[in-house]
DNA sequence: AACTTAACTTGACATTGTCAAGATAGGAAC
DNA sequence: GTTCCTATCTTGACAATGTCAAGTTAAGTT
């Protein structure tokens, strides 16, 4: 007999990563309720209880998946930022488009990380990437914060608008046949945002 | 023996309603993943398979719960509208506050109806109430639509901003200790919105 | 009084998350 | 090279869940 192609015991920690991969795939293929520890295990070619060594429970796996989501989220915004000029307005529009890129390309992960389910916020990976995402927002909004205004006022304004647009696009647009044809593009909203930040600044 | 206080067979359709009540309670007490057909049945005092007579499956119960959610959602906006003047700006701010009222008072239902899970959009109750919610938005935005602009441009702008704010408040604010203290009030964002709609009109 | 049917109940099955206990490989120690 | 150790799994069990099929009962109809 040949030796099995995947060694039965790996000492390199690849299983943990494979389980997250499997979880992401499951979410994509079966929707927000499709996550299953046992199926992730099966996909990774291990026994049903193997995940419990790497994750305390299914919430632990969910946190790891969410951490992956926030990482891809940062990547999407960074990619757009790298292609943008140094003009603040350009950079603001860039992260907004990056935000929407992420939601469009990974709708299952986007809905998952913003599902409201409790993740383990103390998890290193999770907090690192979710903090990084907010830092990108904060940096990009900086130039638009007028003196005497709290930075959060501008940050949450921008975040709310683009998040709401992305989230409604994913949750309500697709279900509402009347809206599909007339749904405005992101730029139609950014036009107003840019104006508000100009005159308000 | 006394006759049981709840008759074992009801012919008035109250069980269906009781099951939705139980589902709402379960969502509130156990979070977004806490819904269970068998527990709803137990709460309503019927056997574990009783719900299947009223709902095809758990997705059917979920749709009925979501319909209830959209109804409360409409109620929250209407309550604020009734207390507002006839000034368009007043009414716009009113529905935004109603939106946030609903999210604050029923966070579990708010997250549930915007969870991205597939509901049966052909369900009468569901489509009636979700359509009514959008109609309120449409009516209130009407006065702010400049000639030559698609109404949806304004509607989705307003909806995105308030939805994003409410949704982020429910999903990210509570988890992020750094943000809790500095989270701006809704009015801080509405100030910008009002200005954008003034000057843009 | 017999019949019909709406509104359930009972029982079974496969799937799930979780836990406890056992097994095994790969390296370290001697 | 044998013994031991420990990280990394496997096996087996259990209660809970959604779903289906079949049986039952009560409320009205005839």
Short mmCIF file of C-alpha atoms (C1' of nucleotides) in Angstrom, two decimals:
data_model
loop_
_atom_site.label_atom_id
_atom_site.label_comp_id
_atom_site.label_asym_id
_atom_site.label_seq_id
_atom_site.Cartn_x
_atom_site.Cartn_y
_atom_site.Cartn_z
CA UNK A 1 0.00 0.00 0.00
CA UNK A 2 1.03 3.55 -0.59
CA UNK A 3 1.37 5.83 2.35
CA UNK A 4 -1.69 8.05 2.61
CA UNK A 5 -1.17 11.32 0.73
CA UNK A 6 -2.01 13.45 3.77
CA UNK A 7 -0.14 12.37 6.88
CA UNK A 8 -2.54 11.38 9.65
CA UNK A 9 -0.86 13.60 12.20
CA UNK A 10 0.39 16.97 11.14
CA UNK A 11 2.61 18.91 13.43
CA UNK A 12 2.57 22.07 11.38
CA UNK A 13 -0.83 23.39 12.38
CA UNK A 14 -2.26 23.12 8.89
CA UNK A 15 -5.42 21.46 10.10
CA UNK A 16 -6.57 24.57 11.87
CA UNK A 17 -6.23 26.52 8.67
CA UNK A 18 -7.90 23.78 6.62
CA UNK A 19 -10.86 23.82 8.98
CA UNK A 20 -11.28 27.55 8.51
CA UNK A 21 -11.08 27.05 4.74
CA UNK A 22 -13.79 24.41 5.00
CA UNK A 23 -15.94 26.68 7.13
CA UNK A 24 -15.67 29.51 4.61
CA UNK A 25 -16.64 27.11 1.82
CA UNK A 26 -19.61 25.83 3.80
CA UNK A 27 -20.86 29.34 4.48
CA UNK A 28 -20.55 30.17 0.80
CA UNK A 29 -22.33 27.05 -0.39
CA UNK A 30 -25.04 26.66 2.23
CA UNK A 31 -25.71 30.13 3.51
CA UNK A 32 -25.40 31.73 6.93
CA UNK A 33 -26.83 28.71 8.80
CA UNK A 34 -24.77 26.16 6.93
CA UNK A 35 -21.78 25.99 9.23
CA UNK A 36 -21.17 22.56 10.74
CA UNK A 37 -18.21 21.36 12.77
CA UNK A 38 -18.59 17.79 11.61
CA UNK A 39 -18.73 18.72 7.97
CA UNK A 40 -15.69 20.95 8.28
CA UNK A 41 -13.91 17.98 9.81
CA UNK A 42 -15.04 15.71 6.98
CA UNK A 43 -13.90 18.24 4.37
CA UNK A 44 -10.49 18.41 5.99
CA UNK A 45 -10.31 14.63 6.05
CA UNK A 46 -10.25 14.19 9.82
CA UNK A 47 -12.59 12.65 12.35
CA UNK A 48 -15.63 14.47 13.64
CA UNK A 49 -14.07 15.48 16.93
CA UNK A 50 -10.71 16.63 15.57
CA UNK A 51 -11.74 20.30 15.45
CA UNK A 52 -12.18 20.34 19.21
CA UNK A 53 -8.44 20.16 19.63
CA UNK A 54 -7.99 23.43 17.73
CA UNK A 55 -11.20 25.18 18.72
CA UNK A 56 -12.90 25.03 22.06
CA UNK A 57 -16.30 24.79 20.39
CA UNK A 58 -18.16 25.91 17.29
CA UNK A 59 -18.01 29.51 18.51
CA UNK A 60 -14.22 29.22 18.40
CA UNK A 61 -14.32 28.12 14.79
CA UNK A 62 -16.78 30.93 14.05
CA UNK A 63 -14.36 33.46 15.54
CA UNK A 64 -11.52 32.10 13.40
CA UNK A 65 -13.70 32.35 10.30
CA UNK A 66 -14.66 35.91 11.23
CA UNK A 67 -10.98 36.78 11.71
CA UNK A 68 -10.34 35.50 8.20
CA UNK A 69 -13.24 37.65 7.03
CA UNK A 70 -11.84 40.81 8.61
CA UNK A 71 -8.49 40.10 7.05
CA UNK A 72 -9.96 39.84 3.55
CA UNK A 73 -11.93 42.96 4.38
CA UNK A 74 -8.73 44.89 5.13
CA UNK A 75 -7.14 43.49 2.00
CA UNK A 76 -10.01 44.73 -0.15
CA UNK A 77 -9.73 48.28 1.19
CA UNK A 78 -5.93 48.28 0.97
CA UNK A 79 -6.02 47.13 -2.64
CA UNK A 80 -8.20 50.10 -3.57
CA UNK A 81 -6.09 52.47 -1.51
CA UNK A 82 -2.94 51.32 -3.29
CA UNK A 83 -4.53 52.22 -6.61
CA UNK A 84 -5.67 55.63 -5.41
CA UNK A 85 -3.89 58.97 -5.47
CA UNK A 86 -2.88 60.77 -2.31
CA UNK A 87 -5.87 63.12 -2.54
CA UNK A 88 -8.03 62.64 0.59
CA UNK A 89 -11.23 62.55 -1.42
CA UNK A 90 -9.80 59.89 -3.69
CA UNK A 91 -8.75 57.81 -0.75
CA UNK A 92 -12.11 58.11 0.94
CA UNK A 93 -13.88 56.90 -2.17
CA UNK A 94 -11.29 54.14 -2.48
CA UNK A 95 -12.01 52.56 0.90
CA UNK A 96 -15.72 52.82 0.26
CA UNK A 97 -15.32 50.92 -2.99
CA UNK A 98 -13.04 48.45 -1.24
CA UNK A 99 -15.76 47.96 1.36
CA UNK A 100 -18.25 47.15 -1.38
CA UNK A 101 -15.74 44.96 -3.20
CA UNK A 102 -15.42 42.80 -0.13
CA UNK A 103 -19.18 42.54 0.36
CA UNK A 104 -19.69 41.65 -3.31
CA UNK A 105 -16.91 39.13 -3.56
CA UNK A 106 -17.50 37.49 -0.19
CA UNK A 107 -21.16 38.11 0.63
CA UNK A 108 -21.26 35.10 2.95
CA UNK A 109 -18.29 36.34 4.96
CA UNK A 110 -19.56 39.89 4.95
CA UNK A 111 -22.92 38.81 6.39
CA UNK A 112 -21.19 36.47 8.78
CA UNK A 113 -18.87 39.01 10.40
CA UNK A 114 -21.75 41.47 10.72
CA UNK A 115 -24.32 38.90 11.78
CA UNK A 116 -24.46 40.08 15.36
CA UNK A 117 -23.46 36.70 16.71
CA UNK A 118 -20.99 36.90 19.56
CA UNK A 119 -17.40 36.28 18.55
CA UNK A 120 -14.53 35.93 20.94
CA UNK A 121 -13.23 39.47 20.73
CA UNK A 122 -10.22 38.56 22.83
CA UNK A 123 -8.98 36.18 20.15
CA UNK A 124 -5.69 37.56 18.85
CA UNK A 125 -6.35 37.12 15.16
CA UNK A 126 -9.83 38.47 15.44
CA UNK A 127 -9.02 41.62 17.37
CA UNK A 128 -5.94 42.31 15.28
CA UNK A 129 -7.79 42.30 11.98
CA UNK A 130 -10.96 44.00 13.16
CA UNK A 131 -8.86 46.74 14.75
CA UNK A 132 -6.85 47.09 11.56
CA UNK A 133 -10.04 47.59 9.57
CA UNK A 134 -11.12 50.42 11.82
CA UNK A 135 -7.65 51.96 11.66
CA UNK A 136 -7.91 52.16 7.88
CA UNK A 137 -11.21 53.99 8.25
CA UNK A 138 -9.79 56.33 10.87
CA UNK A 139 -6.70 57.21 8.82
CA UNK A 140 -8.67 57.86 5.69
CA UNK A 141 -11.26 60.02 7.44
CA UNK A 142 -8.64 62.08 9.26
CA UNK A 143 -8.36 64.88 6.67
CA UNK A 144 -12.12 65.42 6.79
CA UNK A 145 -12.42 66.03 10.51
CA UNK A 146 -12.98 69.77 11.13
CA UNK A 147 -11.35 71.33 14.16
CA UNK A 148 -13.57 70.99 17.19
CA UNK A 149 -15.35 67.93 15.84
CA UNK A 150 -14.91 64.45 17.29
CA UNK A 151 -13.22 62.17 14.75
CA UNK A 152 -15.87 59.55 15.46
CA UNK A 153 -18.58 61.83 14.13
CA UNK A 154 -17.00 61.66 10.68
CA UNK A 155 -15.83 58.08 10.93
CA UNK A 156 -19.21 56.73 11.88
CA UNK A 157 -20.90 58.91 9.28
CA UNK A 158 -18.76 57.43 6.52
CA UNK A 159 -18.85 53.93 7.93
CA UNK A 160 -22.62 53.99 8.40
CA UNK A 161 -23.28 55.13 4.85
CA UNK A 162 -21.08 52.60 3.11
CA UNK A 163 -21.92 49.80 5.50
CA UNK A 164 -25.63 50.43 5.19
CA UNK A 165 -25.38 50.52 1.42
CA UNK A 166 -23.39 47.30 1.26
CA UNK A 167 -25.53 45.53 3.82
CA UNK A 168 -28.83 46.50 2.24
CA UNK A 169 -27.49 45.52 -1.14
CA UNK A 170 -26.77 42.06 0.21
CA UNK A 171 -29.90 41.59 2.31
CA UNK A 172 -32.75 43.54 0.75
CA UNK A 173 -31.90 44.37 -2.85
CA UNK A 174 -31.70 40.79 -4.02
CA UNK A 175 -35.02 39.90 -2.41
CA UNK A 176 -36.93 42.87 -3.71
CA UNK A 177 -37.56 42.53 -7.44
CA UNK A 178 -38.86 46.07 -7.63
CA UNK A 179 -35.59 47.46 -6.37
CA UNK A 180 -33.15 45.44 -8.42
CA UNK A 181 -33.59 47.49 -11.58
CA UNK A 182 -33.43 50.89 -9.95
CA UNK A 183 -30.81 50.30 -7.24
CA UNK A 184 -28.40 53.26 -7.46
CA UNK A 185 -24.66 52.67 -7.76
CA UNK A 186 -22.41 53.45 -4.82
CA UNK A 187 -21.08 56.54 -6.54
CA UNK A 188 -24.54 58.10 -6.46
CA UNK A 189 -24.32 58.09 -2.67
CA UNK A 190 -20.68 59.05 -2.49
CA UNK A 191 -21.47 62.18 -4.45
CA UNK A 192 -23.63 63.35 -1.56
CA UNK A 193 -21.11 62.24 1.02
CA UNK A 194 -18.30 64.13 -0.65
CA UNK A 195 -20.43 67.23 -0.77
CA UNK A 196 -21.41 66.97 2.87
CA UNK A 197 -17.78 66.60 3.93
CA UNK A 198 -16.71 69.55 1.77
CA UNK A 199 -19.24 72.06 2.96
CA UNK A 200 -19.35 70.72 6.47
CA UNK A 201 -15.57 70.78 6.86
CA UNK B 1 -60.06 16.62 37.41
CA UNK B 2 -60.40 20.10 36.04
CA UNK B 3 -60.40 20.56 32.34
CA UNK B 4 -56.98 21.69 31.19
CA UNK B 5 -56.77 25.48 31.12
CA UNK B 6 -55.67 25.54 27.48
CA UNK B 7 -57.88 23.37 25.30
CA UNK B 8 -55.83 20.72 23.56
CA UNK B 9 -57.25 21.59 20.19
CA UNK B 10 -57.82 25.17 19.25
CA UNK B 11 -59.71 26.02 16.13
CA UNK B 12 -58.98 29.70 16.21
CA UNK B 13 -55.44 29.64 14.90
CA UNK B 14 -53.91 30.91 18.12
CA UNK B 15 -51.18 28.30 18.09
CA UNK B 16 -49.59 29.77 15.03
CA UNK B 17 -49.40 33.11 16.75
CA UNK B 18 -48.15 31.56 19.99
CA UNK B 19 -45.37 29.83 18.09
CA UNK B 20 -44.24 33.12 16.61
CA UNK B 21 -44.33 34.66 20.09
CA UNK B 22 -42.19 31.82 21.36
CA UNK B 23 -39.76 32.24 18.47
CA UNK B 24 -39.38 35.95 19.20
CA UNK B 25 -38.75 35.20 22.86
CA UNK B 26 -36.20 32.56 21.98
CA UNK B 27 -34.33 34.91 19.68
CA UNK B 28 -34.29 37.55 22.38
CA UNK B 29 -33.07 35.23 25.10
CA UNK B 30 -30.62 33.06 23.19
CA UNK B 31 -29.39 35.20 20.36
CA UNK B 32 -29.53 34.84 16.60
CA UNK B 33 -28.80 31.11 16.62
CA UNK B 34 -31.21 30.29 19.41
CA UNK B 35 -34.28 29.53 17.35
CA UNK B 36 -35.58 25.97 17.77
CA UNK B 37 -38.79 24.46 16.49
CA UNK B 38 -39.03 21.99 19.33
CA UNK B 39 -38.55 24.63 21.99
CA UNK B 40 -41.13 26.88 20.42
CA UNK B 41 -43.51 23.93 20.52
CA UNK B 42 -42.69 23.27 24.17
CA UNK B 43 -43.19 26.95 25.07
CA UNK B 44 -46.58 26.89 23.41
CA UNK B 45 -47.46 23.72 25.27
CA UNK B 46 -47.78 21.43 22.29
CA UNK B 47 -45.89 18.41 21.02
CA UNK B 48 -42.63 18.71 19.16
CA UNK B 49 -44.13 18.17 15.72
CA UNK B 50 -47.13 20.45 16.12
CA UNK B 51 -45.46 23.40 14.38
CA UNK B 52 -45.24 21.44 11.16
CA UNK B 53 -48.96 21.77 10.73
CA UNK B 54 -48.69 25.57 10.65
CA UNK B 55 -45.28 25.92 9.07
CA UNK B 56 -43.80 23.77 6.34
CA UNK B 57 -40.44 23.80 8.09
CA UNK B 58 -38.26 25.99 10.25
CA UNK B 59 -37.79 28.41 7.37
CA UNK B 60 -41.55 28.92 7.41
CA UNK B 61 -41.47 29.83 11.08
CA UNK B 62 -38.52 32.12 10.41
CA UNK B 63 -40.50 33.93 7.73
CA UNK B 64 -43.43 34.41 10.10
CA UNK B 65 -41.08 35.79 12.74
CA UNK B 66 -39.53 38.14 10.19
CA UNK B 67 -42.99 39.30 9.14
CA UNK B 68 -43.69 40.14 12.76
CA UNK B 69 -40.40 42.00 12.83
CA UNK B 70 -41.23 44.13 9.80
CA UNK B 71 -44.59 44.95 11.32
CA UNK B 72 -43.02 46.23 14.54
CA UNK B 73 -40.54 48.06 12.34
CA UNK B 74 -43.36 49.90 10.55
CA UNK B 75 -45.04 50.61 13.86
CA UNK B 76 -41.88 52.21 15.25
CA UNK B 77 -41.54 54.56 12.28
CA UNK B 78 -45.26 55.38 12.26
CA UNK B 79 -45.21 56.22 15.95
CA UNK B 80 -42.48 58.79 15.38
CA UNK B 81 -44.22 60.13 12.28
CA UNK B 82 -47.44 60.66 14.21
CA UNK B 83 -45.56 62.79 16.70
CA UNK B 84 -43.85 64.85 14.01
CA UNK B 85 -44.97 68.03 12.28
CA UNK B 86 -45.78 68.12 8.57
CA UNK B 87 -42.41 69.68 7.75
CA UNK B 88 -40.53 67.29 5.41
CA UNK B 89 -37.30 67.65 7.37
CA UNK B 90 -39.08 66.83 10.60
CA UNK B 91 -40.65 63.76 9.06
CA UNK B 92 -37.38 62.54 7.63
CA UNK B 93 -35.71 62.77 11.01
CA UNK B 94 -38.75 61.07 12.54
CA UNK B 95 -38.51 57.90 10.47
CA UNK B 96 -34.77 57.75 11.10
CA UNK B 97 -35.37 57.87 14.83
CA UNK B 98 -38.16 55.32 14.46
CA UNK B 99 -35.71 53.08 12.62
CA UNK B 100 -33.29 53.32 15.50
CA UNK B 101 -36.06 52.87 18.06
CA UNK B 102 -36.93 49.57 16.49
CA UNK B 103 -33.32 48.41 16.39
CA UNK B 104 -32.79 49.42 20.03
CA UNK B 105 -35.98 47.93 21.39
CA UNK B 106 -35.86 44.74 19.35
CA UNK B 107 -32.20 44.16 18.51
CA UNK B 108 -32.78 40.44 18.06
CA UNK B 109 -35.57 41.02 15.54
CA UNK B 110 -33.65 43.77 13.80
CA UNK B 111 -30.65 41.52 13.30
CA UNK B 112 -32.89 38.64 12.34
CA UNK B 113 -34.79 40.38 9.55
CA UNK B 114 -31.52 41.75 8.17
CA UNK B 115 -29.52 38.58 8.68
CA UNK B 116 -29.36 37.72 5.02
CA UNK B 117 -31.04 34.38 5.53
CA UNK B 118 -33.56 33.54 2.86
CA UNK B 119 -37.16 34.19 3.84
CA UNK B 120 -40.17 33.23 1.81
CA UNK B 121 -40.76 36.58 0.15
CA UNK B 122 -44.01 35.30 -1.35
CA UNK B 123 -45.52 34.90 2.09
CA UNK B 124 -48.43 37.34 2.33
CA UNK B 125 -47.66 38.73 5.76
CA UNK B 126 -44.00 39.07 5.02
CA UNK B 127 -44.31 40.87 1.71
CA UNK B 128 -47.09 43.10 2.99
CA UNK B 129 -45.10 44.42 5.93
CA UNK B 130 -41.74 44.67 4.21
CA UNK B 131 -43.37 46.55 1.34
CA UNK B 132 -45.12 48.85 3.81
CA UNK B 133 -41.79 49.68 5.43
CA UNK B 134 -40.31 50.73 2.12
CA UNK B 135 -43.44 52.75 1.30
CA UNK B 136 -42.95 54.79 4.46
CA UNK B 137 -39.40 55.52 3.39
CA UNK B 138 -40.49 56.43 -0.12
CA UNK B 139 -43.24 58.78 1.01
CA UNK B 140 -41.04 60.56 3.49
CA UNK B 141 -38.19 61.02 1.02
CA UNK B 142 -40.47 62.31 -1.72
CA UNK B 143 -40.08 66.03 -0.92
CA UNK B 144 -36.29 65.72 -1.11
CA UNK B 145 -36.09 64.29 -4.61
CA UNK B 146 -34.89 67.03 -6.99
CA UNK B 147 -36.36 67.11 -10.48
CA UNK B 148 -34.38 64.90 -12.78
CA UNK B 149 -33.14 62.64 -10.00
CA UNK B 150 -34.30 59.06 -9.52
CA UNK B 151 -36.23 58.76 -6.25
CA UNK B 152 -34.17 55.70 -5.40
CA UNK B 153 -31.00 57.79 -5.26
CA UNK B 154 -32.41 59.69 -2.28
CA UNK B 155 -34.25 56.76 -0.74
CA UNK B 156 -31.22 54.50 -0.71
CA UNK B 157 -29.02 57.33 0.52
CA UNK B 158 -31.25 57.89 3.53
CA UNK B 159 -31.89 54.21 4.10
CA UNK B 160 -28.21 53.32 3.85
CA UNK B 161 -27.16 55.94 6.35
CA UNK B 162 -29.69 55.11 9.02
CA UNK B 163 -29.52 51.38 8.44
CA UNK B 164 -25.75 51.38 8.57
CA UNK B 165 -25.78 53.41 11.76
CA UNK B 166 -28.34 51.15 13.43
CA UNK B 167 -26.70 47.96 12.24
CA UNK B 168 -23.20 48.97 13.26
CA UNK B 169 -24.53 50.12 16.62
CA UNK B 170 -25.94 46.63 17.16
CA UNK B 171 -23.07 44.59 15.75
CA UNK B 172 -19.85 46.51 16.28
CA UNK B 173 -20.33 49.17 18.90
CA UNK B 174 -21.14 46.79 21.72
CA UNK B 175 -18.15 44.60 20.92
CA UNK B 176 -15.65 47.40 20.67
CA UNK B 177 -14.91 48.89 24.08
CA UNK B 178 -12.95 51.72 22.50
CA UNK B 179 -15.96 52.86 20.55
CA UNK B 180 -18.63 52.65 23.21
CA UNK B 181 -17.66 55.89 24.89
CA UNK B 182 -17.27 57.95 21.76
CA UNK B 183 -20.07 56.59 19.62
CA UNK B 184 -21.86 59.63 18.18
CA UNK B 185 -25.64 59.99 18.53
CA UNK B 186 -27.85 59.58 15.50
CA UNK B 187 -28.47 63.31 15.33
CA UNK B 188 -24.80 63.94 14.66
CA UNK B 189 -25.20 62.05 11.39
CA UNK B 190 -28.61 63.45 10.56
CA UNK B 191 -27.16 66.94 10.69
CA UNK B 192 -24.95 66.05 7.74
CA UNK B 193 -27.78 64.28 5.95
CA UNK B 194 -30.09 67.25 6.29
CA UNK B 195 -27.43 69.54 4.93
CA UNK B 196 -26.70 67.26 1.97
CA UNK B 197 -30.36 67.11 1.07
CA UNK B 198 -30.78 70.87 1.40
CA UNK B 199 -27.88 71.94 -0.73
CA UNK B 200 -28.21 69.02 -3.09
CA UNK B 201 -31.90 69.69 -3.78
"C1'" DA C 1 -75.37 8.63 15.61
"C1'" DA C 2 -72.10 8.31 11.92
"C1'" DC C 3 -68.94 10.82 9.28
"C1'" DT C 4 -65.37 14.22 8.05
"C1'" DT C 5 -61.55 16.76 8.65
"C1'" DA C 6 -58.70 20.28 11.05
"C1'" DA C 7 -55.41 20.11 14.50
"C1'" DC C 8 -52.77 17.96 16.59
"C1'" DT C 9 -49.58 13.53 18.98
"C1'" DT C 10 -46.37 9.66 18.78
"C1'" DG C 11 -42.58 7.44 17.16
"C1'" DA C 12 -38.66 7.06 14.34
"C1'" DC C 13 -34.45 8.57 11.93
"C1'" DA C 14 -30.34 11.03 10.49
"C1'" DT C 15 -27.54 14.93 11.79
"C1'" DT C 16 -25.49 17.91 15.06
"C1'" DG C 17 -22.31 19.78 19.07
"C1'" DT C 18 -19.92 18.21 22.97
"C1'" DC C 19 -17.51 15.37 26.14
"C1'" DA C 20 -14.61 11.51 27.91
"C1'" DA C 21 -11.42 8.16 26.94
"C1'" DG C 22 -8.29 5.88 24.09
"C1'" DA C 23 -4.65 5.65 20.44
"C1'" DT C 24 -0.55 6.97 17.85
"C1'" DA C 25 3.18 9.36 15.89
"C1'" DG C 26 7.36 11.99 16.31
"C1'" DG C 27 10.85 13.68 18.95
"C1'" DA C 28 13.63 13.79 23.34
"C1'" DA C 29 16.15 11.39 26.91
"C1'" DC C 30 18.96 7.99 28.31
"C1'" DG D 1 17.73 1.63 20.08
"C1'" DT D 2 14.59 1.46 23.55
"C1'" DT D 3 11.64 4.17 26.68
"C1'" DC D 4 9.02 7.94 27.59
"C1'" DC D 5 6.40 12.09 26.63
"C1'" DT D 6 3.21 14.90 24.67
"C1'" DA D 7 0.83 17.07 20.69
"C1'" DT D 8 -2.52 15.55 17.69
"C1'" DC D 9 -5.72 13.20 16.57
"C1'" DT D 10 -9.78 8.87 16.77
"C1'" DT D 11 -13.61 6.31 18.78
"C1'" DG D 12 -17.66 6.00 21.14
"C1'" DA D 13 -21.40 7.86 23.53
"C1'" DC D 14 -25.15 11.20 24.60
"C1'" DA D 15 -28.75 14.59 24.35
"C1'" DA D 16 -30.86 17.91 21.24
"C1'" DT D 17 -32.57 19.10 16.71
"C1'" DG D 18 -35.41 19.16 12.10
"C1'" DT D 19 -38.20 16.31 9.44
"C1'" DC D 20 -41.22 12.68 7.99
"C1'" DA D 21 -44.90 9.06 8.35
"C1'" DA D 22 -48.59 7.36 10.69
"C1'" DG D 23 -51.88 7.47 14.21
"C1'" DT D 24 -55.41 10.03 17.11
"C1'" DT D 25 -58.94 13.15 18.68
"C1'" DA D 26 -62.16 16.70 18.98
"C1'" DA D 27 -65.42 19.86 16.69
"C1'" DG D 28 -68.50 20.51 13.57
"C1'" DT D 29 -71.77 18.40 9.56
"C1'" DT D 30 -74.99 15.56 7.98
#
